[in-house]
Structure formats: structure tokens, C-alpha cells
Amino acid sequence: MDCTLTFLGTGTSMGVPTLGCTCAVCTSAVSPEGDHRNRRTRPSISLDFNSKTVLIDTGADFHAQAVRERLTRVDAVFYTHHHADHILGMDDLRPLSFRSPAPIPLFVDPTTESILRRVFHYTFRSEAEGRYLTSARVELNPLPTRDDGAAVGAEIPLFGAIFQRIPIIHGRENVTGYRFGSAAYLTDMSDIPDESLPYLQDLDILILDALRPQPHPSHSHLAKSIAFVEQLKPRRAFFTHMSHELDHAATDLTLPDHIRLAYDGLKLHFDITPASAPGHAETL
Ligand SMILES: [Zn+2]
Ligand SMILES: [Zn+2]
Ligand SMILES: [Zn+2]
């Protein structure tokens, strides 16, 4: 089953340009003579397959991203974690949710659920509690665990695909990456626990956090992410969640051919067929 992955945003939490900064990358990001690939909005992706659109995160730039990509529907959202650069666009699901026959499912870990309920409290009130009729029609769905209680590899079947939880470490937080068919998206990651590594084999596309050239306590940096690519051996890898310390063209030149920096609006095509689904063997 073919899937188109679109990078809605590829920037770090502050976005690029960083407000107030006049460095070469921030200037290039917004100058007509600059490199538009240096303009990085807050990170998220959309996945289009089987006539459905599934998002991973809705950041603070979601409205502008949806306008830019002419996005007309959202059928589900998987959240990676509760930080502002990943959740604050949730309210912009409102008009899309009114067009949807059923509430849009939002898949969340317990921390993200409690933060969403707090930040968008008016959305999750019952009508008896004074819920606005114009609130987003969304439904919180806790991410499942496996029968043995573990999160790693727990599966969420959706629209003919299977999304798998891939626990990753984000500084002091444990957050969620996802694998879907032959691709995986691991944003906001400072490390990948050993238990998650077996679920990241045989990938066509691996998308990793690579904040900047120097190490950072809660984000992977270039050399560390390159080392993960060499260890996991996906066919192609793309870096995201990037700061203004990475110039697109100059950094790409330093990378091996199968690793590229992602940029806002970049589209990738891959097979989202679940590995265990009937019919997959026929395509091998
Ligand atoms: Zn982030
Ligand atoms: Zn800058
Ligand atoms: Zn974060």
C-alpha cells in the first residue's frame, strides 16, 4: 500500500528563523535570495494512504502548514509527547473535525493526555459541563501496551496500516516514536533504548532528530544521528527537528548520499503495508 509522507515542519521548538536572530541561516530562511529549505516550522508529518490523512503531532505552525499543503482532511493524529511545539496546533483541528463523520481519534500517552486535557480543557468538557458546540470533535485514545504490559512494539491498526510504538528517550522524558510499514519517525530523541532497536530493522525510511552539530542534553546531534543510521542501516534516512545552526545546503554536502536533511514540504513515497499482513510476501 503506497503512502506519501509530507514533512509539515522540520524545525526545532523555536522554529527557524529563531526570533530576534540575524545569523546567516535565519537570514537565508526568509530572504528571497536565500534558501527556502532553511525556513523550518515546528516539526510534524502527514501520512496520506488509503484515501486517509494521518498526522504525527500538531505543532504551533499547524494552521499555516495545512494551508500550504492544501490539507482538507485529518482522520487521526498520533502524538509523540506533550511539548508545546508538538501539541499547540490541536485546536486548529476544529474545522476539519466538523467535516468528519466521527470524532477524530488522538492517540496519546498518559502525560500527553493530561496536558491536552489541561491546555484545551474546554474541548474535553461534556456538554453538561458547558462544552462549546464549536470545540474540536476529537477523542483521546490511550496508546496501547502489549499483552506483557510493555510499550515497545505495541500495535495500533488503522486504515489498513499498523502503527507501532517505539519508545525513545528525550532528555529526562520517555516519549513515543512510531513505525508504520517500512518507515519510522523518531523526533525529539536523545537516545534510542536497546529494547526499541529490533523494531527499527529493515527500514526503507528512518527519520531522526538531529538538532545541531554539538551535543545537547535532550536532542540527538548530527554525529550521533549518523551513527544510529550506520547501526540501523535503513535504505534512506532524513534528519528533522533542526536548529538554525544547520545550513541546509552546506550540511547536506557533508552527509553520505543516503542521509539528507529534511525540509518543510518535502514529500517521500514508501510502502506502508504492515510486515505481517497477508499479501506482503507477494510484494517481496
Ligand atoms: Zn520538539
Ligand atoms: Zn539564527
Ligand atoms: Zn520535546
mmCIF file of N, CA, C and O in Angstrom, residues 43-121:
data_model
loop_
_atom_site.group_PDB
_atom_site.id
_atom_site.type_symbol
_atom_site.label_atom_id
_atom_site.label_comp_id
_atom_site.label_asym_id
_atom_site.label_seq_id
_atom_site.Cartn_x
_atom_site.Cartn_y
_atom_site.Cartn_z
ATOM 1 N N PRO A 43 7.929 20.906 14.150
ATOM 2 C CA PRO A 43 8.004 19.600 13.498
ATOM 3 C C PRO A 43 6.716 18.766 13.545
ATOM 4 O O PRO A 43 6.118 18.596 14.606
ATOM 5 N N SER A 44 6.324 18.291 12.380
ATOM 6 C CA SER A 44 5.298 17.247 12.303
ATOM 7 C C SER A 44 5.287 16.694 10.885
ATOM 8 O O SER A 44 5.926 17.257 9.995
ATOM 9 N N ILE A 45 4.599 15.568 10.710
ATOM 10 C CA ILE A 45 4.468 14.979 9.373
ATOM 11 C C ILE A 45 3.007 14.608 9.131
ATOM 12 O O ILE A 45 2.230 14.416 10.074
ATOM 13 N N SER A 46 2.649 14.517 7.841
ATOM 14 C CA SER A 46 1.358 13.919 7.491
ATOM 15 C C SER A 46 1.622 12.695 6.635
ATOM 16 O O SER A 46 2.620 12.619 5.909
ATOM 17 N N LEU A 47 0.723 11.726 6.758
ATOM 18 C CA LEU A 47 0.813 10.473 6.012
ATOM 19 C C LEU A 47 -0.486 10.297 5.242
ATOM 20 O O LEU A 47 -1.569 10.285 5.843
ATOM 21 N N ASP A 48 -0.386 10.209 3.930
ATOM 22 C CA ASP A 48 -1.570 10.014 3.090
ATOM 23 C C ASP A 48 -1.531 8.623 2.494
ATOM 24 O O ASP A 48 -0.612 8.289 1.738
ATOM 25 N N PHE A 49 -2.520 7.796 2.855
ATOM 26 C CA PHE A 49 -2.610 6.433 2.335
ATOM 27 C C PHE A 49 -4.061 5.984 2.421
ATOM 28 O O PHE A 49 -4.810 6.465 3.279
ATOM 29 N N ASN A 50 -4.450 5.114 1.513
ATOM 30 C CA ASN A 50 -5.783 4.521 1.568
ATOM 31 C C ASN A 50 -6.871 5.608 1.664
ATOM 32 O O ASN A 50 -7.859 5.439 2.383
ATOM 33 N N SER A 51 -6.666 6.738 0.981
ATOM 34 C CA SER A 51 -7.618 7.864 0.968
ATOM 35 C C SER A 51 -7.821 8.493 2.349
ATOM 36 O O SER A 51 -8.835 9.149 2.594
ATOM 37 N N LYS A 52 -6.875 8.273 3.267
ATOM 38 C CA LYS A 52 -6.941 8.869 4.606
ATOM 39 C C LYS A 52 -5.708 9.739 4.827
ATOM 40 O O LYS A 52 -4.678 9.535 4.183
ATOM 41 N N THR A 53 -5.829 10.669 5.771
ATOM 42 C CA THR A 53 -4.690 11.501 6.171
ATOM 43 C C THR A 53 -4.481 11.357 7.674
ATOM 44 O O THR A 53 -5.402 11.613 8.458
ATOM 45 N N VAL A 54 -3.293 10.921 8.051
ATOM 46 C CA VAL A 54 -2.944 10.729 9.457
ATOM 47 C C VAL A 54 -1.764 11.654 9.765
ATOM 48 O O VAL A 54 -0.817 11.736 8.986
ATOM 49 N N LEU A 55 -1.847 12.365 10.885
ATOM 50 C CA LEU A 55 -0.767 13.263 11.291
ATOM 51 C C LEU A 55 0.009 12.658 12.442
ATOM 52 O O LEU A 55 -0.554 11.920 13.263
ATOM 53 N N ILE A 56 1.289 12.989 12.512
ATOM 54 C CA ILE A 56 2.035 12.766 13.742
ATOM 55 C C ILE A 56 2.375 14.154 14.277
ATOM 56 O O ILE A 56 3.166 14.879 13.669
ATOM 57 N N ASP A 57 1.679 14.528 15.356
ATOM 58 C CA ASP A 57 1.773 15.815 16.046
ATOM 59 C C ASP A 57 1.065 16.944 15.275
ATOM 60 O O ASP A 57 0.926 16.897 14.051
ATOM 61 N N THR A 58 0.622 17.920 16.054
ATOM 62 C CA THR A 58 0.043 19.154 15.505
ATOM 63 C C THR A 58 0.724 20.305 16.245
ATOM 64 O O THR A 58 0.326 20.680 17.338
ATOM 65 N N GLY A 59 1.774 20.837 15.654
ATOM 66 C CA GLY A 59 2.564 21.868 16.321
ATOM 67 C C GLY A 59 1.940 23.250 16.195
ATOM 68 O O GLY A 59 0.863 23.435 15.618
ATOM 69 N N ALA A 60 2.672 24.231 16.732
ATOM 70 C CA ALA A 60 2.165 25.598 16.773
ATOM 71 C C ALA A 60 1.975 26.187 15.377
ATOM 72 O O ALA A 60 1.240 27.160 15.208
ATOM 73 N N ASP A 61 2.633 25.627 14.361
ATOM 74 C CA ASP A 61 2.504 26.134 12.988
ATOM 75 C C ASP A 61 1.497 25.336 12.162
ATOM 76 O O ASP A 61 1.456 25.485 10.931
ATOM 77 N N PHE A 62 0.685 24.506 12.803
ATOM 78 C CA PHE A 62 -0.165 23.591 12.026
ATOM 79 C C PHE A 62 -1.096 24.317 11.044
ATOM 80 O O PHE A 62 -1.273 23.880 9.913
ATOM 81 N N HIS A 63 -1.678 25.439 11.463
ATOM 82 C CA HIS A 63 -2.608 26.127 10.559
ATOM 83 C C HIS A 63 -1.907 26.510 9.251
ATOM 84 O O HIS A 63 -2.403 26.221 8.151
ATOM 85 N N ALA A 64 -0.750 27.158 9.365
ATOM 86 C CA ALA A 64 -0.024 27.601 8.166
ATOM 87 C C ALA A 64 0.439 26.399 7.333
ATOM 88 O O ALA A 64 0.419 26.440 6.096
ATOM 89 N N GLN A 65 0.841 25.342 8.002
ATOM 90 C CA GLN A 65 1.295 24.141 7.283
ATOM 91 C C GLN A 65 0.137 23.513 6.497
ATOM 92 O O GLN A 65 0.298 23.098 5.345
ATOM 93 N N ALA A 66 -1.033 23.460 7.128
ATOM 94 C CA ALA A 66 -2.204 22.858 6.473
ATOM 95 C C ALA A 66 -2.627 23.698 5.262
ATOM 96 O O ALA A 66 -3.009 23.156 4.220
ATOM 97 N N VAL A 67 -2.530 25.019 5.388
ATOM 98 C CA VAL A 67 -2.851 25.897 4.253
ATOM 99 C C VAL A 67 -1.847 25.656 3.133
ATOM 100 O O VAL A 67 -2.210 25.479 1.970
ATOM 101 N N ARG A 68 -0.580 25.621 3.494
ATOM 102 C CA ARG A 68 0.489 25.429 2.488
ATOM 103 C C ARG A 68 0.323 24.118 1.737
ATOM 104 O O ARG A 68 0.487 24.058 0.513
ATOM 105 N N GLU A 69 -0.041 23.055 2.441
ATOM 106 C CA GLU A 69 -0.153 21.720 1.821
ATOM 107 C C GLU A 69 -1.570 21.432 1.316
ATOM 108 O O GLU A 69 -1.853 20.317 0.892
ATOM 109 N N ARG A 70 -2.440 22.428 1.393
ATOM 110 C CA ARG A 70 -3.844 22.256 0.951
ATOM 111 C C ARG A 70 -4.472 21.009 1.586
ATOM 112 O O ARG A 70 -5.123 20.202 0.928
ATOM 113 N N LEU A 71 -4.247 20.884 2.875
ATOM 114 C CA LEU A 71 -4.746 19.727 3.605
ATOM 115 C C LEU A 71 -6.260 19.906 3.828
ATOM 116 O O LEU A 71 -6.691 20.954 4.309
ATOM 117 N N THR A 72 -7.051 18.939 3.427
ATOM 118 C CA THR A 72 -8.504 19.102 3.524
ATOM 119 C C THR A 72 -9.158 18.135 4.502
ATOM 120 O O THR A 72 -10.354 18.219 4.753
ATOM 121 N N ARG A 73 -8.383 17.209 5.050
ATOM 122 C CA ARG A 73 -8.979 16.267 5.993
ATOM 123 C C ARG A 73 -7.889 15.757 6.947
ATOM 124 O O ARG A 73 -6.712 15.711 6.593
ATOM 125 N N VAL A 74 -8.311 15.390 8.133
ATOM 126 C CA VAL A 74 -7.426 14.678 9.061
ATOM 127 C C VAL A 74 -8.266 13.557 9.663
ATOM 128 O O VAL A 74 -9.362 13.803 10.179
ATOM 129 N N ASP A 75 -7.779 12.341 9.556
ATOM 130 C CA ASP A 75 -8.551 11.186 10.034
ATOM 131 C C ASP A 75 -8.063 10.647 11.370
ATOM 132 O O ASP A 75 -8.794 9.889 12.025
ATOM 133 N N ALA A 76 -6.852 11.020 11.787
ATOM 134 C CA ALA A 76 -6.317 10.599 13.092
ATOM 135 C C ALA A 76 -5.025 11.360 13.338
ATOM 136 O O ALA A 76 -4.379 11.820 12.391
ATOM 137 N N VAL A 77 -4.670 11.493 14.626
ATOM 138 C CA VAL A 77 -3.382 12.116 14.993
ATOM 139 C C VAL A 77 -2.699 11.233 16.029
ATOM 140 O O VAL A 77 -3.318 10.838 17.025
ATOM 141 N N PHE A 78 -1.435 10.925 15.791
ATOM 142 C CA PHE A 78 -0.596 10.274 16.796
ATOM 143 C C PHE A 78 0.291 11.346 17.409
ATOM 144 O O PHE A 78 0.962 12.082 16.682
ATOM 145 N N TYR A 79 0.311 11.432 18.740
ATOM 146 C CA TYR A 79 1.183 12.398 19.399
ATOM 147 C C TYR A 79 2.442 11.703 19.918
ATOM 148 O O TYR A 79 2.372 10.595 20.459
ATOM 149 N N THR A 80 3.581 12.399 19.748
ATOM 150 C CA THR A 80 4.855 11.858 20.239
ATOM 151 C C THR A 80 5.046 12.190 21.712
ATOM 152 O O THR A 80 5.574 11.397 22.472
ATOM 153 N N HIS A 81 4.652 13.416 22.113
ATOM 154 C CA HIS A 81 4.777 13.849 23.505
ATOM 155 C C HIS A 81 4.091 15.200 23.655
ATOM 156 O O HIS A 81 3.514 15.732 22.707
ATOM 157 N N HIS A 82 4.193 15.733 24.879
ATOM 158 C CA HIS A 82 3.347 16.845 25.283
ATOM 159 C C HIS A 82 3.952 18.218 25.109
ATOM 160 O O HIS A 82 3.343 19.201 25.507
ATOM 161 N N HIS A 83 5.154 18.347 24.558
ATOM 162 C CA HIS A 83 5.771 19.683 24.470
ATOM 163 C C HIS A 83 5.007 20.576 23.494
ATOM 164 O O HIS A 83 4.399 20.108 22.530
ATOM 165 N N ALA A 84 5.109 21.906 23.755
ATOM 166 C CA ALA A 84 4.304 22.889 23.016
ATOM 167 C C ALA A 84 4.501 22.798 21.510
ATOM 168 O O ALA A 84 3.539 22.949 20.742
ATOM 169 N N ASP A 85 5.738 22.544 21.078
ATOM 170 C CA ASP A 85 5.990 22.513 19.628
ATOM 171 C C ASP A 85 5.338 21.305 18.950
ATOM 172 O O ASP A 85 5.366 21.198 17.722
ATOM 173 N N HIS A 86 4.717 20.419 19.748
ATOM 174 C CA HIS A 86 4.065 19.229 19.179
ATOM 175 C C HIS A 86 2.546 19.201 19.375
ATOM 176 O O HIS A 86 1.858 18.437 18.691
ATOM 177 N N ILE A 87 2.039 19.995 20.316
ATOM 178 C CA ILE A 87 0.592 19.895 20.599
ATOM 179 C C ILE A 87 -0.210 21.173 20.352
ATOM 180 O O ILE A 87 -1.431 21.121 20.256
ATOM 181 N N LEU A 88 0.454 22.335 20.261
ATOM 182 C CA LEU A 88 -0.336 23.568 20.356
ATOM 183 C C LEU A 88 -1.187 23.880 19.123
ATOM 184 O O LEU A 88 -1.986 24.817 19.143
ATOM 185 N N GLY A 89 -1.035 23.095 18.064
ATOM 186 C CA GLY A 89 -1.920 23.275 16.915
ATOM 187 C C GLY A 89 -3.188 22.439 17.009
ATOM 188 O O GLY A 89 -4.005 22.431 16.082
ATOM 189 N N MET A 90 -3.367 21.747 18.139
ATOM 190 C CA MET A 90 -4.518 20.842 18.244
ATOM 191 C C MET A 90 -5.841 21.563 17.982
ATOM 192 O O MET A 90 -6.731 21.032 17.319
ATOM 193 N N ASP A 91 -5.961 22.788 18.463
ATOM 194 C CA ASP A 91 -7.230 23.499 18.314
ATOM 195 C C ASP A 91 -7.574 23.772 16.849
ATOM 196 O O ASP A 91 -8.742 23.952 16.509
ATOM 197 N N ASP A 92 -6.554 23.809 15.988
ATOM 198 C CA ASP A 92 -6.804 24.045 14.562
ATOM 199 C C ASP A 92 -7.402 22.823 13.862
ATOM 200 O O ASP A 92 -7.723 22.882 12.671
ATOM 201 N N LEU A 93 -7.571 21.725 14.595
ATOM 202 C CA LEU A 93 -8.311 20.579 14.025
ATOM 203 C C LEU A 93 -9.805 20.880 13.968
ATOM 204 O O LEU A 93 -10.559 20.144 13.334
ATOM 205 N N ARG A 94 -10.238 21.982 14.631
ATOM 206 C CA ARG A 94 -11.685 22.232 14.757
ATOM 207 C C ARG A 94 -12.437 22.167 13.429
ATOM 208 O O ARG A 94 -13.347 21.340 13.274
ATOM 209 N N PRO A 95 -12.096 23.025 12.438
ATOM 210 C CA PRO A 95 -12.916 22.992 11.215
ATOM 211 C C PRO A 95 -12.842 21.654 10.491
ATOM 212 O O PRO A 95 -13.824 21.207 9.892
ATOM 213 N N LEU A 96 -11.682 21.001 10.557
ATOM 214 C CA LEU A 96 -11.554 19.698 9.901
ATOM 215 C C LEU A 96 -12.407 18.665 10.625
ATOM 216 O O LEU A 96 -13.006 17.782 10.009
ATOM 217 N N SER A 97 -12.492 18.804 11.958
ATOM 218 C CA SER A 97 -13.272 17.823 12.737
ATOM 219 C C SER A 97 -14.770 17.985 12.478
ATOM 220 O O SER A 97 -15.524 17.020 12.562
ATOM 221 N N PHE A 98 -15.214 19.219 12.139
ATOM 222 C CA PHE A 98 -16.649 19.396 11.862
ATOM 223 C C PHE A 98 -17.038 18.683 10.575
ATOM 224 O O PHE A 98 -18.188 18.319 10.380
ATOM 225 N N ARG A 99 -16.062 18.526 9.659
ATOM 226 C CA ARG A 99 -16.335 17.854 8.381
ATOM 227 C C ARG A 99 -16.253 16.340 8.507
ATOM 228 O O ARG A 99 -16.570 15.613 7.562
ATOM 229 N N SER A 100 -15.768 15.861 9.645
ATOM 230 C CA SER A 100 -15.547 14.433 9.812
ATOM 231 C C SER A 100 -16.810 13.780 10.384
ATOM 232 O O SER A 100 -17.418 14.330 11.302
ATOM 233 N N PRO A 101 -17.204 12.627 9.860
ATOM 234 C CA PRO A 101 -18.436 11.997 10.348
ATOM 235 C C PRO A 101 -18.348 11.563 11.811
ATOM 236 O O PRO A 101 -19.356 11.525 12.513
ATOM 237 N N ALA A 102 -17.145 11.260 12.284
ATOM 238 C CA ALA A 102 -16.960 10.818 13.676
ATOM 239 C C ALA A 102 -15.855 11.661 14.295
ATOM 240 O O ALA A 102 -15.065 12.264 13.572
ATOM 241 N N PRO A 103 -15.788 11.729 15.631
ATOM 242 C CA PRO A 103 -14.686 12.469 16.259
ATOM 243 C C PRO A 103 -13.337 11.959 15.771
ATOM 244 O O PRO A 103 -13.167 10.758 15.534
ATOM 245 N N ILE A 104 -12.386 12.862 15.602
ATOM 246 C CA ILE A 104 -11.044 12.474 15.156
ATOM 247 C C ILE A 104 -10.312 11.822 16.329
ATOM 248 O O ILE A 104 -10.184 12.438 17.401
ATOM 249 N N PRO A 105 -9.820 10.582 16.161
ATOM 250 C CA PRO A 105 -9.069 9.955 17.264
ATOM 251 C C PRO A 105 -7.679 10.568 17.419
ATOM 252 O O PRO A 105 -6.969 10.768 16.438
ATOM 253 N N LEU A 106 -7.322 10.892 18.666
ATOM 254 C CA LEU A 106 -5.980 11.384 19.006
ATOM 255 C C LEU A 106 -5.336 10.316 19.869
ATOM 256 O O LEU A 106 -5.885 9.957 20.921
ATOM 257 N N PHE A 107 -4.196 9.774 19.449
ATOM 258 C CA PHE A 107 -3.521 8.713 20.199
ATOM 259 C C PHE A 107 -2.443 9.344 21.069
ATOM 260 O O PHE A 107 -1.581 10.064 20.553
ATOM 261 N N VAL A 108 -2.511 9.080 22.382
ATOM 262 C CA VAL A 108 -1.675 9.808 23.347
ATOM 263 C C VAL A 108 -1.159 8.906 24.458
ATOM 264 O O VAL A 108 -1.834 7.962 24.874
ATOM 265 N N ASP A 109 0.030 9.256 24.980
ATOM 266 C CA ASP A 109 0.497 8.607 26.211
ATOM 267 C C ASP A 109 -0.148 9.331 27.400
ATOM 268 O O ASP A 109 -0.778 10.384 27.220
ATOM 269 N N PRO A 110 -0.023 8.796 28.631
ATOM 270 C CA PRO A 110 -0.742 9.399 29.765
ATOM 271 C C PRO A 110 -0.353 10.856 30.030
ATOM 272 O O PRO A 110 -1.214 11.682 30.350
ATOM 273 N N THR A 111 0.923 11.208 29.900
ATOM 274 C CA THR A 111 1.335 12.595 30.163
ATOM 275 C C THR A 111 0.726 13.532 29.123
ATOM 276 O O THR A 111 0.210 14.609 29.446
ATOM 277 N N THR A 112 0.783 13.136 27.852
ATOM 278 C CA THR A 112 0.219 13.986 26.793
ATOM 279 C C THR A 112 -1.282 14.138 26.996
ATOM 280 O O THR A 112 -1.831 15.235 26.804
ATOM 281 N N GLU A 113 -1.940 13.048 27.404
ATOM 282 C CA GLU A 113 -3.388 13.147 27.647
ATOM 283 C C GLU A 113 -3.673 14.190 28.723
ATOM 284 O O GLU A 113 -4.546 15.054 28.549
ATOM 285 N N SER A 114 -2.927 14.149 29.839
ATOM 286 C CA SER A 114 -3.248 15.086 30.920
ATOM 287 C C SER A 114 -2.934 16.524 30.514
ATOM 288 O O SER A 114 -3.675 17.448 30.865
ATOM 289 N N ILE A 115 -1.868 16.728 29.740
ATOM 290 C CA ILE A 115 -1.536 18.106 29.316
ATOM 291 C C ILE A 115 -2.586 18.599 28.313
ATOM 292 O O ILE A 115 -3.040 19.755 28.391
ATOM 293 N N LEU A 116 -2.989 17.760 27.365
ATOM 294 C CA LEU A 116 -4.021 18.182 26.403
ATOM 295 C C LEU A 116 -5.314 18.531 27.134
ATOM 296 O O LEU A 116 -5.974 19.528 26.811
ATOM 297 N N ARG A 117 -5.679 17.719 28.140
ATOM 298 C CA ARG A 117 -6.909 17.994 28.897
ATOM 299 C C ARG A 117 -6.799 19.319 29.655
ATOM 300 O O ARG A 117 -7.792 20.011 29.851
ATOM 301 N N ARG A 118 -5.594 19.672 30.103
ATOM 302 C CA ARG A 118 -5.410 20.908 30.854
ATOM 303 C C ARG A 118 -5.396 22.116 29.909
ATOM 304 O O ARG A 118 -6.116 23.076 30.114
ATOM 305 N N VAL A 119 -4.566 22.020 28.844
ATOM 306 C CA VAL A 119 -4.408 23.185 27.944
ATOM 307 C C VAL A 119 -5.707 23.455 27.189
ATOM 308 O O VAL A 119 -6.100 24.611 27.011
ATOM 309 N N PHE A 120 -6.358 22.397 26.729
ATOM 310 C CA PHE A 120 -7.564 22.539 25.910
ATOM 311 C C PHE A 120 -8.777 22.031 26.701
ATOM 312 O O PHE A 120 -9.611 21.295 26.167
ATOM 313 N N HIS A 121 -8.888 22.467 27.970
ATOM 314 C CA HIS A 121 -9.912 21.923 28.865
ATOM 315 C C HIS A 121 -11.313 22.081 28.296
ATOM 316 O O HIS A 121 -12.167 21.210 28.452
#
